Coordinates of C-alpha atoms in Angstrom, one line a residue:
M1079 CA 10.3 -18.3 -6.6
S1080 CA 13.3 -16.1 -5.7
T1081 CA 15.3 -15.6 -2.6
R1082 CA 15.5 -11.8 -2.8
F1083 CA 13.8 -11.3 0.7
E1084 CA 15.0 -14.7 2.3
G1085 CA 15.0 -14.3 6.1
R1086 CA 13.0 -11.1 6.0
T1087 CA 9.5 -10.2 7.2
A1088 CA 7.0 -7.8 5.6
I1089 CA 3.9 -6.3 7.0
V1090 CA 1.4 -5.6 4.3
T1091 CA -1.7 -3.6 5.5
G1092 CA -5.2 -4.0 3.8
A1093 CA -4.0 -7.4 2.2
S1094 CA -6.9 -9.8 2.3
R1095 CA -7.5 -9.1 -1.4
G1096 CA -6.9 -6.8 -4.3
I1097 CA -3.7 -4.9 -4.6
G1098 CA -2.6 -5.8 -1.1
L1099 CA -2.9 -9.4 -1.5
A1100 CA -1.1 -9.4 -4.9
I1101 CA 1.7 -7.4 -3.2
A1102 CA 1.9 -10.2 -0.5
E1103 CA 1.8 -12.9 -3.1
R1104 CA 4.7 -11.3 -4.8
L1105 CA 6.7 -10.9 -1.6
V1106 CA 6.3 -14.5 -0.7
A1107 CA 7.2 -15.6 -4.1
D1108 CA 10.4 -13.6 -3.6
G1109 CA 11.2 -15.4 -0.3
A1110 CA 9.6 -13.2 2.4
R1111 CA 7.3 -14.1 5.2
V1112 CA 4.4 -11.8 5.4
V1113 CA 1.9 -10.5 7.9
I1114 CA -1.1 -9.3 6.3
T1115 CA -3.9 -7.2 7.9
G1116 CA -7.5 -6.6 7.1
R1117 CA -10.8 -6.1 8.9
G1118 CA -12.1 -9.6 8.6
Q1119 CA -10.3 -12.6 10.1
E1120 CA -12.2 -15.1 7.8
A1121 CA -11.1 -13.3 4.6
L1122 CA -7.5 -13.0 6.1
D1123 CA -7.5 -16.8 6.8
E1124 CA -8.4 -17.6 3.1
A1125 CA -5.6 -15.2 2.0
V1126 CA -3.1 -16.8 4.3
A1127 CA -4.0 -20.2 2.8
T1128 CA -3.6 -18.5 -0.8
L1129 CA -0.1 -17.4 0.4
G1130 CA 1.0 -21.0 1.4
G1131 CA -0.2 -21.2 4.9
P1132 CA 1.2 -20.4 8.3
A1133 CA 4.8 -21.1 7.3
H1134 CA 4.7 -18.2 5.0
A1135 CA 2.1 -15.9 6.2
L1136 CA 0.1 -14.7 9.2
G1137 CA -3.2 -12.7 9.2
V1138 CA -4.0 -10.2 11.9
A1139 CA -7.6 -8.7 11.8
G1140 CA -8.3 -5.2 12.9
K1141 CA -8.6 -1.5 11.7
A1142 CA -5.5 0.3 10.4
D1143 CA -6.2 3.3 12.3
D1144 CA -6.4 1.4 15.6
A1145 CA -3.3 1.9 17.7
A1146 CA -3.8 -1.5 19.6
H1147 CA -4.1 -3.2 16.4
R1148 CA -1.0 -1.8 15.0
A1149 CA 1.1 -2.7 18.1
D1150 CA -0.3 -6.2 18.1
T1151 CA 0.4 -6.9 14.5
V1152 CA 4.0 -5.8 14.8
R1153 CA 4.4 -7.7 18.1
Q1154 CA 3.1 -10.9 16.3
A1155 CA 5.3 -10.4 13.2
I1156 CA 8.4 -10.4 15.4
A1157 CA 7.3 -13.2 17.6
T1158 CA 6.1 -15.5 14.8
F1159 CA 8.9 -14.8 12.1
G1160 CA 11.6 -13.1 14.1
S1161 CA 11.5 -9.6 12.4
A1162 CA 9.7 -6.7 11.0
D1163 CA 11.9 -5.5 8.2
L1164 CA 9.5 -4.3 5.5
L1165 CA 6.3 -2.3 5.6
V1166 CA 3.8 -1.8 2.9
N1167 CA 1.1 0.7 3.8
N1168 CA -1.6 -0.3 1.4
T1169 CA -4.7 0.4 3.3
G1170 CA -6.9 3.1 2.0
I1171 CA -10.5 4.4 1.9
N1172 CA -12.6 6.4 -0.5
P1173 CA -16.0 6.5 1.0
T1174 CA -17.3 9.5 -0.9
S1175 CA -17.5 11.2 -4.3
G1176 CA -18.6 14.5 -5.7
P1177 CA -17.4 18.1 -5.4
M1178 CA -14.9 19.0 -2.7
I1179 CA -16.9 22.1 -1.9
E1180 CA -19.8 19.9 -0.7
L1181 CA -17.7 17.3 1.2
D1182 CA -18.8 16.3 4.6
L1183 CA -15.9 17.4 6.9
D1184 CA -16.3 14.4 9.2
V1185 CA -15.8 12.1 6.1
A1186 CA -12.8 14.1 5.1
R1187 CA -11.2 13.7 8.5
K1188 CA -11.9 10.0 8.4
V1189 CA -10.1 9.7 5.0
V1190 CA -7.0 11.5 6.3
E1191 CA -6.9 9.5 9.4
V1192 CA -6.8 6.2 7.7
N1193 CA -5.0 7.2 4.5
C1194 CA -2.3 9.3 6.1
I1195 CA -2.2 9.4 9.9
A1196 CA -2.4 5.7 10.1
A1197 CA 0.2 5.1 7.5
L1198 CA 2.7 7.3 9.5
A1199 CA 1.6 5.5 12.7
W1200 CA 2.5 2.1 11.3
A1201 CA 5.9 3.4 10.2
Q1202 CA 6.4 4.7 13.8
E1203 CA 5.4 1.4 15.3
V1204 CA 7.6 -0.6 12.9
H1205 CA 10.5 1.7 13.4
A1206 CA 10.4 1.7 17.3
A1207 CA 10.1 -2.1 17.3
W1208 CA 12.6 -3.0 14.7
T1209 CA 13.9 -0.9 11.9
K1210 CA 15.4 1.8 14.0
E1211 CA 18.0 -0.7 15.2
H1212 CA 18.0 -3.2 12.3
G1213 CA 17.2 -1.1 9.1
G1214 CA 14.7 -1.8 6.5
A1215 CA 12.3 -0.3 3.8
I1216 CA 8.9 1.1 3.4
V1217 CA 6.5 1.5 0.5
N1218 CA 3.4 3.6 0.7
V1219 CA 0.6 2.9 -1.8
S1220 CA -0.5 6.3 -3.2
S1221 CA -2.4 7.0 -6.2
V1222 CA -2.2 8.9 -9.6
A1223 CA -5.1 11.0 -7.8
G1224 CA -2.3 12.2 -5.5
V1225 CA -0.1 13.2 -8.3
K1226 CA -2.6 15.5 -10.3
P1227 CA -6.1 16.5 -9.4
A1228 CA -8.9 14.0 -9.8
P1229 CA -12.3 15.8 -9.7
G1230 CA -15.1 13.7 -8.0
I1231 CA -12.6 11.9 -5.7
G1232 CA -11.0 15.0 -4.5
I1233 CA -10.3 14.2 -0.7
Y1234 CA -9.0 10.8 -1.6
G1235 CA -6.6 12.4 -4.0
A1236 CA -5.7 15.0 -1.5
S1237 CA -4.9 12.4 1.1
K1238 CA -2.8 10.5 -1.4
A1239 CA -0.8 13.7 -2.1
M1240 CA -0.3 14.1 1.6
L1241 CA 0.9 10.4 1.7
I1242 CA 3.5 11.3 -1.0
S1243 CA 4.8 14.2 1.2
I1244 CA 5.0 12.0 4.2
T1245 CA 7.0 9.4 2.1
E1246 CA 9.4 12.0 1.2
L1247 CA 9.7 13.5 4.8
L1248 CA 10.4 10.0 6.3
A1249 CA 12.9 9.2 3.6
V1250 CA 14.9 12.3 4.7
E1251 CA 14.5 11.5 8.3
L1252 CA 15.2 7.8 8.2
G1253 CA 18.1 7.4 5.9
P1254 CA 20.4 5.8 5.5
G1255 CA 19.0 2.8 7.6
V1256 CA 15.5 2.8 6.2
R1257 CA 14.4 3.6 2.7
V1258 CA 10.9 5.0 2.1
N1259 CA 9.3 5.1 -1.3
A1260 CA 5.8 5.2 -2.8
V1261 CA 3.9 3.8 -5.8
A1262 CA 1.1 5.8 -7.5
P1263 CA -1.3 3.4 -9.5
A1264 CA -3.8 4.4 -11.8
V1265 CA -7.0 2.3 -12.1
V1266 CA -6.4 -1.3 -11.2
K1267 CA -9.0 -3.9 -11.6
T1268 CA -10.0 -4.7 -8.1
K1269 CA -13.3 -4.3 -6.1
F1270 CA -12.2 -1.3 -4.5
A1271 CA -12.0 0.5 -7.9
T1272 CA -14.9 -1.1 -9.6
A1273 CA -17.0 2.2 -9.7
L1274 CA -14.3 3.7 -11.9
Y1275 CA -14.6 1.4 -14.8
E1276 CA -17.5 -1.1 -14.3
G1277 CA -19.7 -1.4 -17.4
R1278 CA -17.4 0.9 -19.4
E1279 CA -13.9 -0.8 -19.1
A1280 CA -13.3 -0.6 -23.0
E1281 CA -14.0 3.2 -22.8
V1282 CA -11.8 3.8 -20.0
S1283 CA -9.0 1.5 -21.2
A1284 CA -9.0 3.6 -24.4
Q1285 CA -7.6 6.4 -22.6
Y1286 CA -4.5 4.4 -21.6
P1287 CA -1.4 4.3 -24.2
L1288 CA -1.1 0.6 -23.0
K1289 CA -4.8 0.2 -23.7
R1290 CA -5.7 -1.7 -20.7
L1291 CA -6.4 -1.2 -16.9
G1292 CA -4.0 -2.3 -14.4
E1293 CA -3.8 -5.8 -12.7
P1294 CA -3.0 -6.2 -9.1
D1295 CA 0.2 -8.1 -10.1
D1296 CA 1.4 -4.9 -12.0
I1297 CA 1.6 -3.1 -8.7
G1298 CA 3.0 -6.1 -6.6
S1299 CA 5.9 -6.3 -8.9
V1300 CA 6.9 -2.7 -8.4
V1301 CA 6.4 -2.9 -4.7
S1302 CA 8.8 -5.7 -4.5
F1303 CA 11.3 -4.0 -6.5
L1304 CA 11.1 -0.9 -4.3
L1305 CA 11.5 -2.9 -1.1
S1306 CA 14.4 -4.8 -2.5
G1307 CA 18.2 -4.2 -2.8
D1308 CA 17.6 -3.6 -6.6
A1309 CA 16.3 -0.2 -5.5
A1310 CA 19.1 0.3 -2.9
W1311 CA 19.8 3.9 -4.2
M1312 CA 16.3 5.0 -4.3
T1313 CA 14.3 6.8 -1.4
G1314 CA 11.7 9.4 -1.2
Q1315 CA 10.5 8.6 -4.8
T1316 CA 7.0 7.9 -6.0
L1317 CA 6.8 5.7 -9.1
V1318 CA 3.7 6.2 -11.2
V1319 CA 2.3 2.9 -12.5
D1320 CA -0.4 4.1 -14.7
G1321 CA -0.4 2.5 -18.1
G1322 CA 0.7 5.9 -19.4
V1323 CA -2.7 7.5 -18.8
T1324 CA -1.2 10.5 -17.1
L1325 CA 0.7 11.3 -20.2
T1326 CA -2.6 11.7 -22.1
G1327 CA -4.1 14.0 -19.4
G1328 CA -6.3 11.4 -17.6
V1329 CA -6.1 10.0 -14.1
E1330 CA -8.4 7.0 -14.9

């Protein structure tokens, strides 16, 4: 346990499991109270118990791209814990695969809506309710697929590249009171990424200089750093957390 975030409240979207939950766990360990979101209340309740119960965490169910859900989450964060200092936009979807030229455009619109527009909307909501007056920090969870092309998951990668651009623009607009950074993971061992390594983990891991896939905690620690005063002179940056795989030409 540390006190790096003592007296501060973080909202982490898409945090009932996987990377989002690992981020929330690290923030609680570092002294924050966290408000986590996800689509199912039962899964959120289980995650809250994992995080130490209602003294440390609150779960608010809803869809990230729903305006009423966003407003209610921020309202509950402030009402329950007294602030909304930190935001982690972790929610992301990747419902399709295959060539971009064959992509269903309605699917493309949904991916951009959830991965990009909703992230911007969360930042707007938190800013209006808290950080405009009090300051704070934001971390957007992008992907190495947003740093270099990732054939087969093209619209997902394109949306994550857009999220990096949003990160940079918000950093310019919101400084000095609010810092905005991003993290770009490679393959992390979560249910979301299972299709990228299931049944061939050894083969995929061999592409990585560190010879393993990521674990959710590998991302949680970097996000905690970016939100903290240890990163006080960093804004608009995207930290690639990839086990070195982009050095060898891959994104898996």
